[in-house]
Coordinates of C-alpha atoms and ligand atoms in Angstrom, one line a residue:
X1 CA 38.9 197.1 50.6
X2 CA 37.6 200.1 48.8
X3 CA 36.6 199.6 45.1
X4 CA 38.0 201.8 42.3
X5 CA 35.6 204.1 40.5
X6 CA 36.3 203.4 36.8
X7 CA 34.0 206.1 35.4
X8 CA 36.0 209.3 34.5
X9 CA 34.8 212.5 36.3
X10 CA 32.9 215.0 34.3
X11 CA 35.6 217.7 34.2
X12 CA 36.6 220.2 31.5
X13 CA 40.0 218.3 31.2
X14 CA 41.5 220.6 28.6
X15 CA 41.0 223.8 30.6
X16 CA 42.3 222.8 34.0
X17 CA 44.6 225.2 35.8
X18 CA 47.2 224.3 38.4
X19 CA 44.7 224.3 41.3
X20 CA 43.7 221.9 44.1
X21 CA 40.8 219.6 43.2
X22 CA 39.6 217.3 45.9
X23 CA 39.8 213.7 44.8
X24 CA 38.3 210.7 46.5
X25 CA 41.2 209.1 48.4
X26 CA 44.6 210.0 50.0
X27 CA 47.2 207.6 51.4
X28 CA 48.3 208.2 55.0
X29 CA 51.0 206.5 57.1
X30 CA 52.3 207.6 60.5
X31 CA 55.6 207.3 62.3
X32 CA 55.8 206.8 66.1
X33 CA 58.3 205.2 68.4
X34 CA 60.8 204.6 65.6
X35 CA 58.5 202.8 63.2
X36 CA 56.1 203.5 60.3
X37 CA 52.6 202.2 60.1
X38 CA 51.8 200.2 57.0
X39 CA 49.5 203.1 55.7
X40 CA 46.0 203.2 54.5
X41 CA 43.7 205.0 52.0
X42 CA 41.4 207.5 53.7
X43 CA 38.7 209.9 52.3
X44 CA 39.1 213.0 54.5
X45 CA 41.2 215.8 53.1
X46 CA 41.3 217.7 56.4
X47 CA 44.1 216.9 58.9
X48 CA 43.8 217.4 62.6
X49 CA 47.2 217.7 64.2
X50 CA 48.5 219.0 67.6
X51 CA 48.8 222.7 67.9
X52 CA 52.4 222.3 69.1
X53 CA 53.4 220.3 66.0
X54 CA 57.0 221.2 64.8
X55 CA 55.7 221.4 61.2
X56 CA 53.5 224.3 62.2
X57 CA 56.0 226.3 64.2
X58 CA 59.4 225.4 62.9
X59 CA 58.6 224.3 59.4
X60 CA 59.8 220.7 60.0
X61 CA 58.1 219.4 56.9
X62 CA 58.8 218.7 53.3
X63 CA 57.0 217.7 50.1
X64 CA 57.5 216.2 46.6
X65 CA 55.9 216.8 43.3
X66 CA 55.3 214.2 40.5
X67 CA 52.9 213.6 37.7
X68 CA 51.0 210.6 36.3
X69 CA 50.0 210.6 32.6
X70 CA 47.6 208.4 30.6
X71 CA 49.0 206.8 27.5
X72 CA 47.1 206.1 24.2
X73 CA 46.4 202.5 25.3
X74 CA 45.0 203.7 28.6
X75 CA 47.8 202.7 30.9
X76 CA 49.1 205.3 33.4
X77 CA 52.8 206.2 33.7
X78 CA 54.8 207.7 36.5
X79 CA 58.1 209.5 35.6
X80 CA 61.2 208.4 37.6
X81 CA 59.4 208.1 40.9
X82 CA 62.4 206.5 42.6
X83 CA 64.2 209.9 42.3
X84 CA 61.4 211.6 44.1
X85 CA 61.7 209.0 46.9
X86 CA 65.4 209.5 47.1
X87 CA 65.0 213.3 47.2
X88 CA 62.4 213.2 49.9
X89 CA 64.8 211.2 52.0
X90 CA 67.6 213.6 51.4
X91 CA 65.3 216.3 52.6
X92 CA 64.2 214.2 55.6
X93 CA 67.8 213.8 56.7
X94 CA 68.5 217.5 56.3
X95 CA 65.5 218.4 58.4
X96 CA 66.0 215.6 61.0
X97 CA 62.9 213.7 60.0
X98 CA 62.7 209.9 59.7
X99 CA 63.2 208.6 56.1
X100 CA 60.2 207.2 54.3
X101 CA 61.3 203.7 53.1
X102 CA 61.2 203.6 49.3
X103 CA 58.6 200.8 49.4
X104 CA 56.3 202.9 51.5
X105 CA 56.8 205.9 49.3
X106 CA 56.0 203.9 46.2
X107 CA 53.0 202.2 47.8
X108 CA 51.6 205.7 48.8
X109 CA 52.1 207.0 45.3
X110 CA 50.7 203.9 43.6
X111 CA 47.7 203.8 45.9
X112 CA 46.8 207.5 45.6
X113 CA 46.9 207.2 41.8
X114 CA 45.1 203.9 41.6
X115 CA 42.3 204.8 44.1
X116 CA 41.6 208.0 42.2
X117 CA 41.5 206.5 38.7
X118 CA 38.4 208.5 37.8
X119 CA 40.4 211.7 38.4
X120 CA 43.3 210.8 36.1
X121 CA 43.1 213.0 33.0
X122 CA 42.5 211.0 29.8
X123 CA 45.0 210.7 27.0
X124 CA 45.2 213.7 24.7
X125 CA 43.6 216.1 27.2
X126 CA 46.8 218.0 27.8
X127 CA 46.3 217.6 31.6
X128 CA 48.0 215.3 34.1
X129 CA 47.4 213.9 37.6
X130 CA 49.7 215.9 39.9
X131 CA 50.9 213.8 42.9
X132 CA 51.9 215.6 46.1
X133 CA 53.6 213.4 48.7
X134 CA 54.3 215.3 52.0
X135 CA 56.1 214.5 55.3
X136 CA 55.3 216.6 58.3
X137 CA 56.4 216.6 62.0
X138 CA 53.4 216.3 64.3
X139 CA 52.8 215.7 68.0
X140 CA 53.0 217.8 71.1
X141 CA 56.0 220.1 71.3
X142 CA 57.2 223.6 72.2
X143 CA 61.0 223.9 72.2
X144 CA 63.1 223.8 69.1
X145 CA 63.7 220.1 68.6
X146 CA 62.6 217.4 66.1
X147 CA 59.1 216.1 66.3
X148 CA 58.3 212.8 68.1
X149 CA 55.7 211.8 65.5
X150 CA 55.3 212.2 61.7
X151 CA 52.7 211.8 59.0
X152 CA 53.5 210.8 55.4
X153 CA 50.6 211.6 53.1
X154 CA 50.1 211.4 49.4
X155 CA 47.2 213.3 47.7
X156 CA 46.6 213.9 44.0
X157 CA 44.8 216.5 41.9
X158 CA 44.2 216.7 38.2
X159 CA 46.1 219.7 36.8
X160 CA 46.7 221.8 33.7
X161 CA 49.6 224.0 32.9
X162 CA 51.4 225.7 35.8
X163 CA 52.1 229.1 34.3
X164 CA 49.4 231.5 33.1
X165 CA 49.0 231.3 29.4
X166 CA 49.4 227.5 29.5
X167 CA 51.2 224.8 27.6
X168 CA 54.3 226.1 25.8
X169 CA 53.6 229.8 26.3
X170 CA 56.6 232.0 26.7
X171 CA 57.1 233.2 30.3
X172 CA 59.0 236.1 31.9
X173 CA 61.2 235.9 35.1
X174 CA 62.4 238.7 37.2
X175 CA 65.5 239.0 39.5
X176 CA 64.1 240.7 42.6
X177 CA 65.7 242.0 45.8
X178 CA 65.3 238.8 47.7
X179 CA 67.4 235.6 47.9
X180 CA 66.0 232.1 47.9
X181 CA 68.6 230.0 49.7
X182 CA 72.1 230.2 51.3
X183 CA 74.9 228.0 50.0
X184 CA 74.9 225.8 53.0
X185 CA 71.2 226.2 53.8
X186 CA 68.3 224.2 52.6
X187 CA 68.0 225.2 49.0
X188 CA 69.1 221.8 47.7
X189 CA 66.2 220.0 49.4
X190 CA 62.4 220.3 49.1
X191 CA 61.7 222.0 52.4
X192 CA 58.4 223.9 52.5
X193 CA 60.2 226.8 54.2
X194 CA 62.1 227.6 51.0
X195 CA 58.8 228.3 49.4
X196 CA 57.3 230.5 52.2
X197 CA 60.5 232.6 52.0
X198 CA 59.9 233.0 48.2
X199 CA 56.3 234.2 48.3
X200 CA 57.3 237.9 48.6
X201 CA 59.8 237.5 45.9
X202 CA 57.2 236.0 43.6
X203 CA 54.9 238.9 44.3
X204 CA 57.7 241.4 43.5
X205 CA 58.4 239.6 40.3
X206 CA 54.7 239.6 39.4
X207 CA 54.4 243.3 40.1
X208 CA 57.1 243.8 37.5
X209 CA 55.0 241.8 35.0
X210 CA 56.9 238.5 35.3
X211 CA 55.4 235.1 36.0
X212 CA 57.8 234.4 38.8
X213 CA 61.1 235.1 40.5
X214 CA 64.6 234.2 39.1
X215 CA 67.2 233.8 41.9
X216 CA 70.9 234.5 41.9
X217 CA 73.3 232.9 44.3
X218 CA 72.9 234.4 47.7
X219 CA 76.7 234.8 48.5
X220 CA 77.6 237.1 45.6
X221 CA 74.4 237.7 43.7
X222 CA 76.2 237.1 40.4
X223 CA 75.5 233.5 39.4
X224 CA 72.2 232.0 38.2
X225 CA 70.5 229.7 40.8
X226 CA 67.0 228.8 39.7
X227 CA 63.4 230.1 39.4
X228 CA 60.9 229.9 42.3
X229 CA 59.6 226.5 41.3
X230 CA 61.9 225.3 38.5
X231 CA 65.5 224.8 37.4
X232 CA 67.0 226.9 34.5
X233 CA 68.1 225.6 31.1
X234 CA 70.2 227.6 28.6
X235 CA 70.7 227.0 24.9
X236 CA 73.9 229.0 24.3
X237 CA 75.9 230.0 21.3
X238 CA 78.2 227.3 19.9
X239 CA 75.7 224.4 20.4
X240 CA 76.2 224.4 24.1
X241 CA 73.4 223.4 26.4
X242 CA 74.0 224.7 30.0
X243 CA 72.3 224.3 33.3
X244 CA 73.5 226.4 36.3
X245 CA 75.3 224.4 38.9
X246 CA 74.8 225.6 42.5
X247 CA 74.8 224.1 46.0
X248 CA 71.6 226.0 46.7
X249 CA 69.2 224.7 44.0
X250 CA 66.8 221.8 44.0
X251 CA 68.2 218.9 41.9
X252 CA 65.3 218.7 39.4
X253 CA 64.2 215.3 38.1
X254 CA 63.0 216.9 34.9
X255 CA 66.3 218.7 34.3
X256 CA 68.3 215.5 34.6
X257 CA 66.2 213.9 31.9
X258 CA 66.4 217.0 29.7
X259 CA 70.2 217.2 29.9
X260 CA 70.3 213.6 28.8
X261 CA 68.0 214.2 25.9
X262 CA 70.0 217.4 24.8
X263 CA 73.2 215.3 24.7
X264 CA 72.0 212.0 23.4
X265 CA 69.2 213.1 21.0
X266 CA 70.3 216.6 19.9
X267 CA 74.0 216.1 20.1
X268 CA 74.5 219.3 22.1
X269 CA 77.5 219.8 24.3
X270 CA 75.9 219.7 27.8
X271 CA 77.4 221.5 30.8
X272 CA 76.4 221.8 34.4
X273 CA 78.4 224.7 35.8
X274 CA 78.2 228.1 37.5
X275 CA 76.7 230.7 35.1
X276 CA 77.7 234.4 35.8
X277 CA 74.5 236.0 34.5
X278 CA 75.8 239.5 33.5
X279 CA 78.9 238.1 31.7
X280 CA 77.1 235.3 29.8
X281 CA 73.8 237.1 28.9
X282 CA 74.9 237.9 25.4
X283 CA 75.6 234.2 24.6
X284 CA 72.2 232.9 25.7
X285 CA 70.0 232.1 22.7
X286 CA 67.2 230.3 24.5
X287 CA 66.3 230.1 28.1
X288 CA 63.7 227.8 29.8
X289 CA 62.4 226.9 33.2
X290 CA 61.9 223.2 33.9
X291 CA 60.2 221.1 36.5
X292 CA 57.3 218.7 37.1
X293 CA 54.8 221.5 37.2
X294 CA 56.6 223.8 34.8
X295 CA 57.5 220.9 32.3
X296 CA 59.7 223.0 29.9
X297 CA 58.5 226.6 30.0
X298 CA 60.4 228.8 27.5
X299 CA 61.6 232.1 29.1
X300 CA 61.3 234.9 26.7
X301 CA 62.5 237.8 28.9
X302 CA 64.2 238.3 32.2
X303 CA 64.2 241.5 34.4
X304 CA 67.8 242.0 35.6
X305 CA 69.6 245.1 36.7
X306 CA 66.6 247.4 36.0
X307 CA 65.8 246.3 32.5
X308 CA 64.3 243.5 30.4
X309 CA 66.6 241.3 28.5
X310 CA 65.1 239.2 25.6
X311 CA 66.1 235.9 24.2
X312 CA 64.8 234.0 21.1
X313 CA 62.4 235.8 18.8
X314 CA 62.6 239.1 20.7
X315 CA 61.3 237.2 23.7
X316 CA 58.0 236.4 22.1
X317 CA 58.6 233.0 20.5
X318 CA 59.5 229.4 21.5
X319 CA 63.0 228.6 20.3
X320 CA 63.8 225.5 18.3
X321 CA 65.9 223.8 20.9
X322 CA 63.4 224.1 23.7
X323 CA 60.6 223.1 21.4
X324 CA 62.4 219.9 20.4
X325 CA 63.2 219.0 24.0
X326 CA 59.6 219.7 25.1
X327 CA 58.3 217.4 22.4
X328 CA 60.7 214.6 23.2
X329 CA 60.2 214.8 27.0
X330 CA 56.4 215.0 26.9
X331 CA 56.2 212.2 24.3
X332 CA 58.2 209.9 26.6
X333 CA 56.1 210.9 29.6
X334 CA 52.9 210.0 27.7
X335 CA 54.3 206.8 26.2
X336 CA 54.3 208.2 22.7
X337 CA 58.0 207.8 22.2
X338 CA 60.4 204.9 23.0
X339 CA 61.8 205.2 26.5
X340 CA 65.3 203.6 26.1
X341 CA 66.2 205.1 29.5
X342 CA 63.5 203.2 31.4
X343 CA 62.3 206.5 32.9
X344 CA 58.5 205.7 32.9
X345 CA 56.9 203.2 35.3
X346 CA 53.3 202.0 34.8
X347 CA 50.9 202.0 37.7
X348 CA 49.2 198.6 38.3
X349 CA 45.4 198.8 38.6
X350 CA 44.5 195.2 39.3
Ligands
PLP1 N1 63.3 223.9 41.6 C1 62.3 224.1 42.5 C2 62.5 225.2 43.5 C3 61.2 223.4 42.5 O1 60.2 223.6 43.4 C4 61.0 222.4 41.5 C5 59.8 221.6 41.5 O2 59.7 220.5 42.0 C6 62.0 222.2 40.6 C7 63.2 222.9 40.7 C8 61.9 221.1 39.6 O3 62.1 219.8 40.1 P1 61.5 218.5 39.5 O4 61.9 218.5 38.0 O5 62.0 217.4 40.2 O6 60.0 218.7 39.6
COI2 C1 56.7 220.8 41.2 O1 57.0 221.2 40.1 O2 56.2 219.7 41.4 C2 56.7 221.7 42.4 O3 56.8 221.1 43.5 C3 56.7 223.1 42.3 C4 55.6 223.7 43.1 C5 55.9 225.1 43.6 C6 54.3 223.6 42.4

């Protein structure tokens, strides 16, 4: 049994970016002949897999993203991890991979956080421990068929804000000439292939001066889908709080929580429905992107139909609705606010 290093790493916690930082341990389990191994903590960050692995050729792989946060009293909280487990299994079914039993998923997440205690950012640093579970098809193969072996791995990395500018800085999104996902494709699951297909779109958006791409539905290019790595939230005229509904977007854990807070705590009329961007632009008062990495990132401007459109404060300021939601969400995640929903789950260290 490996012992846990209790001494925090000497990092500039307040100035971390969203980058990979090698930590001490990762949890690994393998699937073969219809069964999962019990899994173990290992130190090596480099994987050796067969050159014919279906994850390498045919993108038979998926991942999840979660965060662990330190509270004032030093405990460490996960945020709705069971939803990530469920989503990984929805993705696994869509990509014909074996499901990871919830108990194994939770064990992997708990172990990866616990064994890397020294890398968990301290309370008040503004940083978090990002948790990356992944499931990949391995083993010898050539033709287009599901893998015969799989690896489930969980590694962690301390991270700061996802978007340049950090924290609650106002970002820009751009609608480019590329689609993300077809209505009956894989947009609703967390397949790595969705992200490879988005790299060029992100680059096009960044060339226009935006932080990342904003996608419309691929069938008609009329309705809002989501951003490259986050769902979209809209505070609209008439106290309405809207999130685009689409078959092709990833069901965000963060968005589900924010919709509940908007309804229960702010008394807004919440709606999840298709949003025809051009028609509804004039009614949008505040826009934000939300996700584990993005948290709530206010969107000041979007590039759409060859021009910039601004929201709250001429696109330069954080609006009051998104600010309140950001505060409430992050306070719950850090244990600073009551959690009547039971969203947070402490990691056991003994
Ligand atoms: N949409 C996409 C495409 C994402 O990659 C993510 C990030 O995981 C999200 C939305 C937000 O999902 P969650 O809040 O579960 O992190
Ligand atoms: C997350 O928010 O956890 C994601 O997976 C997005 C990723 C592109 C960083």
